[in-house]
Amino acid sequence: RTMTKKILIIAATILMSIGTLMADNDKIIDQKELPAKAKEFISTYFSNESVTYAKLDKELFENRYEVYLKNGVKITFFKNGEWKEMDAESASVTFEMPEGLIPIQLRQYVEANYMGIRINSIEKEGRFTDVSLANGLDLRFDSNYRLVNIDD
């Protein structure tokens, strides 16, 4: 019994150590090192903005790229260059997410139900899309862009 307990404690310690070593393993990178898809995304939707800096965020099971634009927008990309999240909470109050970036169904829902309220961020979360509004509400949409949850 005590041997099993010791093995469990050692295993837990090893796992925590690995997690600590892998956590927060960020590396500043040159914009040229971003995946082609990410560079194309930035040039398509944010062509008038300059990149302040980019970094590779190495996680235990997944690597991601984070790009910070001069206007305060932060974009997170999966390692293949597809966007995962756009956060404009730090952008100026006049900033609007670029046309064509937010699926039309989501944009129409927000305009119809929260007229004049800015979308602060949008994130792909598995089969859901999460949208945070400037009024503090978080909206969750399913893969067909139907509203499934509101969190305040």
Short mmCIF file of N, CA and C in Angstrom, two decimals:
data_model
loop_
_atom_site.label_atom_id
_atom_site.label_comp_id
_atom_site.label_asym_id
_atom_site.label_seq_id
_atom_site.Cartn_x
_atom_site.Cartn_y
_atom_site.Cartn_z
N ARG A 1 0.83 -1.20 0.00
CA ARG A 1 0.00 0.00 0.00
C ARG A 1 0.87 1.26 0.00
N THR A 2 1.86 1.33 0.87
CA THR A 2 2.73 2.50 0.91
C THR A 2 3.58 2.61 -0.35
N MET A 3 3.92 1.47 -0.95
CA MET A 3 4.69 1.49 -2.19
C MET A 3 3.85 2.11 -3.31
N THR A 4 2.58 1.74 -3.39
CA THR A 4 1.67 2.30 -4.40
C THR A 4 1.52 3.80 -4.20
N LYS A 5 1.40 4.20 -2.95
CA LYS A 5 1.27 5.62 -2.62
C LYS A 5 2.53 6.39 -3.05
N LYS A 6 3.70 5.81 -2.80
CA LYS A 6 4.96 6.46 -3.19
C LYS A 6 5.06 6.59 -4.71
N ILE A 7 4.66 5.53 -5.42
CA ILE A 7 4.70 5.57 -6.89
C ILE A 7 3.76 6.64 -7.42
N LEU A 8 2.57 6.75 -6.84
CA LEU A 8 1.62 7.78 -7.27
C LEU A 8 2.17 9.19 -7.01
N ILE A 9 2.80 9.37 -5.87
CA ILE A 9 3.37 10.69 -5.55
C ILE A 9 4.49 11.03 -6.53
N ILE A 10 5.35 10.06 -6.82
CA ILE A 10 6.45 10.29 -7.77
C ILE A 10 5.89 10.60 -9.16
N ALA A 11 4.90 9.82 -9.59
CA ALA A 11 4.30 10.06 -10.92
C ALA A 11 3.67 11.44 -10.99
N ALA A 12 2.95 11.83 -9.95
CA ALA A 12 2.32 13.15 -9.93
C ALA A 12 3.38 14.25 -9.97
N THR A 13 4.46 14.08 -9.24
CA THR A 13 5.55 15.06 -9.23
C THR A 13 6.18 15.19 -10.61
N ILE A 14 6.40 14.07 -11.27
CA ILE A 14 6.98 14.09 -12.62
C ILE A 14 6.04 14.81 -13.59
N LEU A 15 4.76 14.49 -13.54
CA LEU A 15 3.79 15.14 -14.43
C LEU A 15 3.72 16.65 -14.18
N MET A 16 3.73 17.04 -12.91
CA MET A 16 3.70 18.48 -12.60
C MET A 16 4.96 19.17 -13.10
N SER A 17 6.09 18.50 -12.98
CA SER A 17 7.35 19.07 -13.45
C SER A 17 7.33 19.26 -14.96
N ILE A 18 6.84 18.27 -15.69
CA ILE A 18 6.76 18.38 -17.15
C ILE A 18 5.84 19.53 -17.52
N GLY A 19 4.68 19.62 -16.86
CA GLY A 19 3.74 20.70 -17.13
C GLY A 19 4.36 22.06 -16.88
N THR A 20 5.13 22.18 -15.79
CA THR A 20 5.78 23.45 -15.46
C THR A 20 6.84 23.79 -16.50
N LEU A 21 7.60 22.80 -16.94
CA LEU A 21 8.63 23.05 -17.94
C LEU A 21 8.04 23.49 -19.27
N MET A 22 6.89 22.91 -19.63
CA MET A 22 6.27 23.21 -20.92
C MET A 22 5.43 24.48 -20.87
N ALA A 23 4.94 24.84 -19.71
CA ALA A 23 4.06 26.01 -19.61
C ALA A 23 4.83 27.28 -19.88
N ASP A 24 4.16 28.21 -20.47
CA ASP A 24 4.71 29.54 -20.71
C ASP A 24 6.04 29.48 -21.45
N ASN A 25 6.11 28.63 -22.45
CA ASN A 25 7.31 28.48 -23.25
C ASN A 25 7.14 29.30 -24.53
N ASP A 26 7.11 30.61 -24.38
CA ASP A 26 6.90 31.52 -25.50
C ASP A 26 8.22 31.95 -26.10
N LYS A 27 8.21 32.13 -27.42
CA LYS A 27 9.42 32.57 -28.11
C LYS A 27 9.01 33.66 -29.09
N ILE A 28 9.62 34.82 -28.98
CA ILE A 28 9.38 35.89 -29.93
C ILE A 28 9.95 35.45 -31.28
N ILE A 29 9.16 35.63 -32.32
CA ILE A 29 9.59 35.23 -33.66
C ILE A 29 9.43 36.39 -34.63
N ASP A 30 10.09 36.29 -35.75
CA ASP A 30 9.93 37.26 -36.82
C ASP A 30 8.62 36.96 -37.54
N GLN A 31 7.97 37.99 -37.99
CA GLN A 31 6.71 37.85 -38.70
C GLN A 31 6.83 36.89 -39.89
N LYS A 32 8.02 36.83 -40.48
CA LYS A 32 8.26 35.96 -41.63
C LYS A 32 8.17 34.47 -41.26
N GLU A 33 8.30 34.16 -39.97
CA GLU A 33 8.27 32.78 -39.51
C GLU A 33 6.85 32.25 -39.30
N LEU A 34 5.85 33.12 -39.45
CA LEU A 34 4.46 32.67 -39.31
C LEU A 34 4.09 31.74 -40.46
N PRO A 35 3.16 30.82 -40.23
CA PRO A 35 2.70 29.97 -41.34
C PRO A 35 2.10 30.83 -42.46
N ALA A 36 2.21 30.34 -43.69
CA ALA A 36 1.73 31.09 -44.86
C ALA A 36 0.27 31.51 -44.70
N LYS A 37 -0.56 30.62 -44.18
CA LYS A 37 -1.98 30.92 -44.00
C LYS A 37 -2.19 32.10 -43.05
N ALA A 38 -1.40 32.18 -42.00
CA ALA A 38 -1.50 33.28 -41.04
C ALA A 38 -1.07 34.59 -41.68
N LYS A 39 0.02 34.56 -42.44
CA LYS A 39 0.48 35.78 -43.12
C LYS A 39 -0.56 36.27 -44.12
N GLU A 40 -1.18 35.33 -44.83
CA GLU A 40 -2.22 35.68 -45.81
C GLU A 40 -3.43 36.29 -45.10
N PHE A 41 -3.81 35.72 -43.97
CA PHE A 41 -4.93 36.23 -43.18
C PHE A 41 -4.68 37.68 -42.76
N ILE A 42 -3.49 37.94 -42.25
CA ILE A 42 -3.15 39.30 -41.79
C ILE A 42 -3.17 40.27 -42.96
N SER A 43 -2.59 39.88 -44.09
CA SER A 43 -2.56 40.79 -45.23
C SER A 43 -3.94 41.00 -45.84
N THR A 44 -4.84 40.01 -45.71
CA THR A 44 -6.20 40.14 -46.23
C THR A 44 -7.05 41.03 -45.35
N TYR A 45 -7.05 40.80 -44.04
CA TYR A 45 -7.97 41.49 -43.13
C TYR A 45 -7.37 42.66 -42.38
N PHE A 46 -6.06 42.72 -42.29
CA PHE A 46 -5.42 43.79 -41.51
C PHE A 46 -4.27 44.41 -42.30
N SER A 47 -4.48 44.63 -43.59
CA SER A 47 -3.41 45.13 -44.46
C SER A 47 -2.92 46.52 -44.06
N ASN A 48 -3.75 47.31 -43.42
CA ASN A 48 -3.35 48.66 -43.02
C ASN A 48 -2.71 48.71 -41.64
N GLU A 49 -2.57 47.56 -41.01
CA GLU A 49 -2.01 47.50 -39.67
C GLU A 49 -0.63 46.87 -39.69
N SER A 50 0.23 47.34 -38.81
CA SER A 50 1.55 46.72 -38.72
C SER A 50 1.58 45.78 -37.52
N VAL A 51 2.41 44.75 -37.64
CA VAL A 51 2.58 43.79 -36.56
C VAL A 51 3.58 44.37 -35.56
N THR A 52 3.17 44.47 -34.31
CA THR A 52 4.06 44.95 -33.25
C THR A 52 5.06 43.85 -32.91
N TYR A 53 4.53 42.65 -32.68
CA TYR A 53 5.40 41.49 -32.50
C TYR A 53 4.57 40.21 -32.65
N ALA A 54 5.28 39.12 -32.86
CA ALA A 54 4.66 37.80 -32.98
C ALA A 54 5.43 36.84 -32.09
N LYS A 55 4.72 35.83 -31.61
CA LYS A 55 5.42 34.84 -30.80
C LYS A 55 4.85 33.45 -31.03
N LEU A 56 5.70 32.48 -30.82
CA LEU A 56 5.31 31.08 -30.88
C LEU A 56 5.07 30.65 -29.44
N ASP A 57 3.86 30.18 -29.17
CA ASP A 57 3.48 29.76 -27.84
C ASP A 57 3.47 28.23 -27.82
N LYS A 58 4.51 27.66 -27.23
CA LYS A 58 4.64 26.20 -27.20
C LYS A 58 3.94 25.66 -25.96
N GLU A 59 2.89 24.89 -26.19
CA GLU A 59 2.16 24.26 -25.11
C GLU A 59 2.51 22.79 -25.08
N LEU A 60 2.06 22.09 -24.07
CA LEU A 60 2.37 20.67 -23.91
C LEU A 60 1.88 19.84 -25.09
N PHE A 61 0.65 20.10 -25.54
CA PHE A 61 0.08 19.29 -26.62
C PHE A 61 -0.15 20.06 -27.91
N GLU A 62 0.09 21.36 -27.91
CA GLU A 62 -0.24 22.14 -29.09
C GLU A 62 0.58 23.43 -29.14
N ASN A 63 1.07 23.74 -30.32
CA ASN A 63 1.77 25.01 -30.51
C ASN A 63 0.82 25.98 -31.20
N ARG A 64 0.90 27.24 -30.80
CA ARG A 64 0.08 28.29 -31.41
C ARG A 64 0.95 29.51 -31.65
N TYR A 65 0.48 30.33 -32.57
CA TYR A 65 1.14 31.60 -32.84
C TYR A 65 0.24 32.72 -32.35
N GLU A 66 0.85 33.72 -31.75
CA GLU A 66 0.11 34.91 -31.32
C GLU A 66 0.72 36.11 -32.01
N VAL A 67 -0.14 36.92 -32.61
CA VAL A 67 0.30 38.10 -33.33
C VAL A 67 -0.36 39.31 -32.71
N TYR A 68 0.44 40.32 -32.38
CA TYR A 68 -0.07 41.54 -31.77
C TYR A 68 0.09 42.67 -32.78
N LEU A 69 -1.04 43.30 -33.11
CA LEU A 69 -1.03 44.38 -34.08
C LEU A 69 -0.92 45.73 -33.38
N LYS A 70 -0.45 46.72 -34.09
CA LYS A 70 -0.25 48.06 -33.54
C LYS A 70 -1.56 48.65 -33.01
N ASN A 71 -2.70 48.28 -33.62
CA ASN A 71 -3.98 48.84 -33.20
C ASN A 71 -4.54 48.18 -31.93
N GLY A 72 -3.81 47.22 -31.35
CA GLY A 72 -4.25 46.59 -30.12
C GLY A 72 -4.93 45.24 -30.31
N VAL A 73 -5.11 44.81 -31.53
CA VAL A 73 -5.75 43.52 -31.80
C VAL A 73 -4.72 42.40 -31.63
N LYS A 74 -5.16 41.33 -30.97
CA LYS A 74 -4.33 40.14 -30.81
C LYS A 74 -5.02 39.01 -31.58
N ILE A 75 -4.26 38.32 -32.43
CA ILE A 75 -4.79 37.21 -33.21
C ILE A 75 -4.00 35.96 -32.83
N THR A 76 -4.74 34.90 -32.51
CA THR A 76 -4.11 33.61 -32.21
C THR A 76 -4.37 32.67 -33.37
N PHE A 77 -3.32 32.00 -33.81
CA PHE A 77 -3.42 31.06 -34.92
C PHE A 77 -3.03 29.66 -34.44
N PHE A 78 -3.68 28.65 -35.01
CA PHE A 78 -3.24 27.27 -34.80
C PHE A 78 -1.92 27.10 -35.54
N LYS A 79 -1.21 26.01 -35.29
CA LYS A 79 0.11 25.83 -35.91
C LYS A 79 0.03 25.73 -37.43
N ASN A 80 -1.16 25.39 -37.99
CA ASN A 80 -1.31 25.32 -39.45
C ASN A 80 -1.61 26.70 -40.06
N GLY A 81 -1.76 27.73 -39.22
CA GLY A 81 -2.00 29.08 -39.72
C GLY A 81 -3.46 29.50 -39.75
N GLU A 82 -4.38 28.60 -39.42
CA GLU A 82 -5.79 28.98 -39.33
C GLU A 82 -6.00 29.80 -38.07
N TRP A 83 -6.86 30.83 -38.16
CA TRP A 83 -7.08 31.64 -36.97
C TRP A 83 -7.93 30.89 -35.95
N LYS A 84 -7.61 31.08 -34.69
CA LYS A 84 -8.36 30.50 -33.59
C LYS A 84 -9.13 31.56 -32.86
N GLU A 85 -8.48 32.71 -32.64
CA GLU A 85 -9.12 33.77 -31.86
C GLU A 85 -8.63 35.14 -32.30
N MET A 86 -9.55 36.10 -32.26
CA MET A 86 -9.20 37.50 -32.46
C MET A 86 -9.75 38.28 -31.29
N ASP A 87 -8.87 39.00 -30.64
CA ASP A 87 -9.26 39.75 -29.45
C ASP A 87 -8.96 41.23 -29.69
N ALA A 88 -10.03 42.02 -29.72
CA ALA A 88 -9.89 43.46 -29.97
C ALA A 88 -10.24 44.28 -28.74
N GLU A 89 -10.25 43.64 -27.58
CA GLU A 89 -10.62 44.34 -26.36
C GLU A 89 -9.69 45.52 -26.07
N SER A 90 -8.42 45.39 -26.45
CA SER A 90 -7.45 46.47 -26.21
C SER A 90 -7.40 47.48 -27.36
N ALA A 91 -8.14 47.22 -28.43
CA ALA A 91 -8.15 48.14 -29.58
C ALA A 91 -8.97 49.38 -29.23
N SER A 92 -8.83 50.42 -30.04
CA SER A 92 -9.59 51.64 -29.80
C SER A 92 -11.09 51.35 -29.89
N VAL A 93 -11.89 52.18 -29.23
CA VAL A 93 -13.34 51.96 -29.20
C VAL A 93 -13.98 52.07 -30.58
N THR A 94 -13.29 52.69 -31.52
CA THR A 94 -13.84 52.83 -32.86
C THR A 94 -13.53 51.62 -33.75
N PHE A 95 -12.69 50.71 -33.26
CA PHE A 95 -12.32 49.55 -34.07
C PHE A 95 -13.52 48.64 -34.29
N GLU A 96 -13.66 48.17 -35.51
CA GLU A 96 -14.68 47.18 -35.87
C GLU A 96 -13.97 46.00 -36.51
N MET A 97 -14.41 44.79 -36.18
CA MET A 97 -13.83 43.61 -36.82
C MET A 97 -14.05 43.74 -38.33
N PRO A 98 -13.06 43.41 -39.13
CA PRO A 98 -13.18 43.55 -40.58
C PRO A 98 -14.36 42.79 -41.17
N GLU A 99 -15.01 43.41 -42.15
CA GLU A 99 -16.12 42.78 -42.88
C GLU A 99 -15.62 41.47 -43.48
N GLY A 100 -16.42 40.45 -43.42
CA GLY A 100 -16.05 39.17 -43.99
C GLY A 100 -15.33 38.26 -43.02
N LEU A 101 -14.89 38.81 -41.91
CA LEU A 101 -14.17 38.02 -40.92
C LEU A 101 -15.13 37.27 -40.00
N ILE A 102 -16.18 37.94 -39.61
CA ILE A 102 -17.18 37.34 -38.73
C ILE A 102 -18.27 36.75 -39.62
N PRO A 103 -18.59 35.47 -39.42
CA PRO A 103 -19.65 34.87 -40.24
C PRO A 103 -20.92 35.74 -40.24
N ILE A 104 -21.51 35.86 -41.40
CA ILE A 104 -22.65 36.77 -41.59
C ILE A 104 -23.79 36.48 -40.60
N GLN A 105 -24.03 35.21 -40.30
CA GLN A 105 -25.10 34.86 -39.37
C GLN A 105 -24.83 35.44 -37.97
N LEU A 106 -23.58 35.39 -37.54
CA LEU A 106 -23.23 35.95 -36.23
C LEU A 106 -23.34 37.46 -36.23
N ARG A 107 -22.84 38.07 -37.29
CA ARG A 107 -22.91 39.52 -37.40
C ARG A 107 -24.37 39.98 -37.40
N GLN A 108 -25.22 39.29 -38.16
CA GLN A 108 -26.64 39.66 -38.23
C GLN A 108 -27.31 39.49 -36.87
N TYR A 109 -26.98 38.42 -36.15
CA TYR A 109 -27.57 38.21 -34.83
C TYR A 109 -27.19 39.34 -33.88
N VAL A 110 -25.91 39.69 -33.87
CA VAL A 110 -25.44 40.75 -32.97
C VAL A 110 -26.07 42.09 -33.36
N GLU A 111 -26.12 42.40 -34.65
CA GLU A 111 -26.73 43.66 -35.09
C GLU A 111 -28.21 43.73 -34.75
N ALA A 112 -28.92 42.61 -34.88
CA ALA A 112 -30.35 42.59 -34.61
C ALA A 112 -30.67 42.65 -33.12
N ASN A 113 -29.83 42.04 -32.30
CA ASN A 113 -30.14 41.93 -30.87
C ASN A 113 -29.33 42.85 -29.96
N TYR A 114 -28.21 43.35 -30.47
CA TYR A 114 -27.33 44.20 -29.66
C TYR A 114 -26.83 45.37 -30.50
N MET A 115 -27.74 46.05 -31.14
CA MET A 115 -27.41 47.15 -32.05
C MET A 115 -26.43 48.13 -31.41
N GLY A 116 -25.36 48.41 -32.09
CA GLY A 116 -24.39 49.39 -31.62
C GLY A 116 -23.38 48.84 -30.62
N ILE A 117 -23.50 47.58 -30.25
CA ILE A 117 -22.55 46.97 -29.31
C ILE A 117 -21.45 46.28 -30.11
N ARG A 118 -20.22 46.63 -29.80
CA ARG A 118 -19.08 46.11 -30.55
C ARG A 118 -18.75 44.67 -30.17
N ILE A 119 -18.29 43.91 -31.15
CA ILE A 119 -17.75 42.58 -30.90
C ILE A 119 -16.29 42.76 -30.48
N ASN A 120 -16.00 42.38 -29.24
CA ASN A 120 -14.63 42.51 -28.72
C ASN A 120 -13.74 41.37 -29.14
N SER A 121 -14.30 40.17 -29.17
CA SER A 121 -13.48 39.02 -29.56
C SER A 121 -14.36 37.92 -30.13
N ILE A 122 -13.71 37.08 -30.92
CA ILE A 122 -14.35 35.90 -31.48
C ILE A 122 -13.34 34.77 -31.39
N GLU A 123 -13.83 33.59 -30.99
CA GLU A 123 -12.93 32.46 -30.80
C GLU A 123 -13.58 31.17 -31.27
N LYS A 124 -12.82 30.38 -32.00
CA LYS A 124 -13.26 29.04 -32.39
C LYS A 124 -12.92 28.12 -31.23
N GLU A 125 -13.93 27.49 -30.69
CA GLU A 125 -13.74 26.62 -29.54
C GLU A 125 -14.38 25.28 -29.85
N GLY A 126 -13.60 24.40 -30.50
CA GLY A 126 -14.15 23.11 -30.93
C GLY A 126 -15.23 23.33 -31.98
N ARG A 127 -16.40 22.79 -31.74
CA ARG A 127 -17.50 22.96 -32.70
C ARG A 127 -18.33 24.20 -32.42
N PHE A 128 -17.88 25.01 -31.47
CA PHE A 128 -18.58 26.24 -31.11
C PHE A 128 -17.79 27.46 -31.54
N THR A 129 -18.49 28.59 -31.64
CA THR A 129 -17.85 29.88 -31.85
C THR A 129 -18.31 30.78 -30.72
N ASP A 130 -17.36 31.33 -29.97
CA ASP A 130 -17.67 32.20 -28.86
C ASP A 130 -17.41 33.64 -29.26
N VAL A 131 -18.37 34.51 -28.93
CA VAL A 131 -18.27 35.92 -29.25
C VAL A 131 -18.44 36.71 -27.96
N SER A 132 -17.49 37.61 -27.68
CA SER A 132 -17.60 38.49 -26.52
C SER A 132 -17.96 39.88 -27.00
N LEU A 133 -18.96 40.46 -26.35
CA LEU A 133 -19.41 41.80 -26.72
C LEU A 133 -18.87 42.84 -25.74
N ALA A 134 -18.83 44.08 -26.18
CA ALA A 134 -18.31 45.18 -25.37
C ALA A 134 -19.17 45.42 -24.12
N ASN A 135 -20.41 44.95 -24.11
CA ASN A 135 -21.26 45.13 -22.94
C ASN A 135 -21.05 44.04 -21.89
N GLY A 136 -20.08 43.14 -22.12
CA GLY A 136 -19.76 42.12 -21.15
C GLY A 136 -20.42 40.78 -21.38
N LEU A 137 -21.32 40.69 -22.34
CA LEU A 137 -21.97 39.41 -22.63
C LEU A 137 -21.08 38.53 -23.49
N ASP A 138 -21.12 37.23 -23.19
CA ASP A 138 -20.44 36.24 -24.01
C ASP A 138 -21.50 35.36 -24.65
N LEU A 139 -21.47 35.27 -25.98
CA LEU A 139 -22.44 34.49 -26.73
C LEU A 139 -21.75 33.27 -27.29
N ARG A 140 -22.42 32.12 -27.21
CA ARG A 140 -21.87 30.89 -27.78
C ARG A 140 -22.82 30.41 -28.87
N PHE A 141 -22.24 30.13 -30.04
CA PHE A 141 -22.99 29.66 -31.19
C PHE A 141 -22.52 28.25 -31.56
N ASP A 142 -23.46 27.43 -32.04
CA ASP A 142 -23.07 26.09 -32.49
C ASP A 142 -22.49 26.16 -33.90
N SER A 143 -22.20 25.00 -34.47
CA SER A 143 -21.55 24.96 -35.79
C SER A 143 -22.45 25.47 -36.91
N ASN A 144 -23.76 25.59 -36.65
CA ASN A 144 -24.70 26.17 -37.62
C ASN A 144 -24.99 27.64 -37.29
N TYR A 145 -24.21 28.20 -36.38
CA TYR A 145 -24.32 29.60 -35.95
C TYR A 145 -25.67 29.91 -35.31
N ARG A 146 -26.20 28.92 -34.59
CA ARG A 146 -27.40 29.14 -33.77
C ARG A 146 -26.92 29.42 -32.35
N LEU A 147 -27.52 30.41 -31.73
CA LEU A 147 -27.17 30.77 -30.36
C LEU A 147 -27.53 29.62 -29.43
N VAL A 148 -26.57 29.18 -28.61
CA VAL A 148 -26.83 28.08 -27.67
C VAL A 148 -26.62 28.49 -26.22
N ASN A 149 -25.93 29.63 -25.99
CA ASN A 149 -25.71 30.05 -24.61
C ASN A 149 -25.35 31.53 -24.55
N ILE A 150 -25.79 32.18 -23.49
CA ILE A 150 -25.39 33.56 -23.18
C ILE A 150 -24.86 33.56 -21.76
N ASP A 151 -23.68 34.12 -21.58
CA ASP A 151 -23.06 34.20 -20.26
C ASP A 151 -22.76 35.66 -19.96
N ASP A 152 -23.20 36.09 -18.80
CA ASP A 152 -22.90 37.48 -18.42
C ASP A 152 -21.91 37.45 -17.29
#
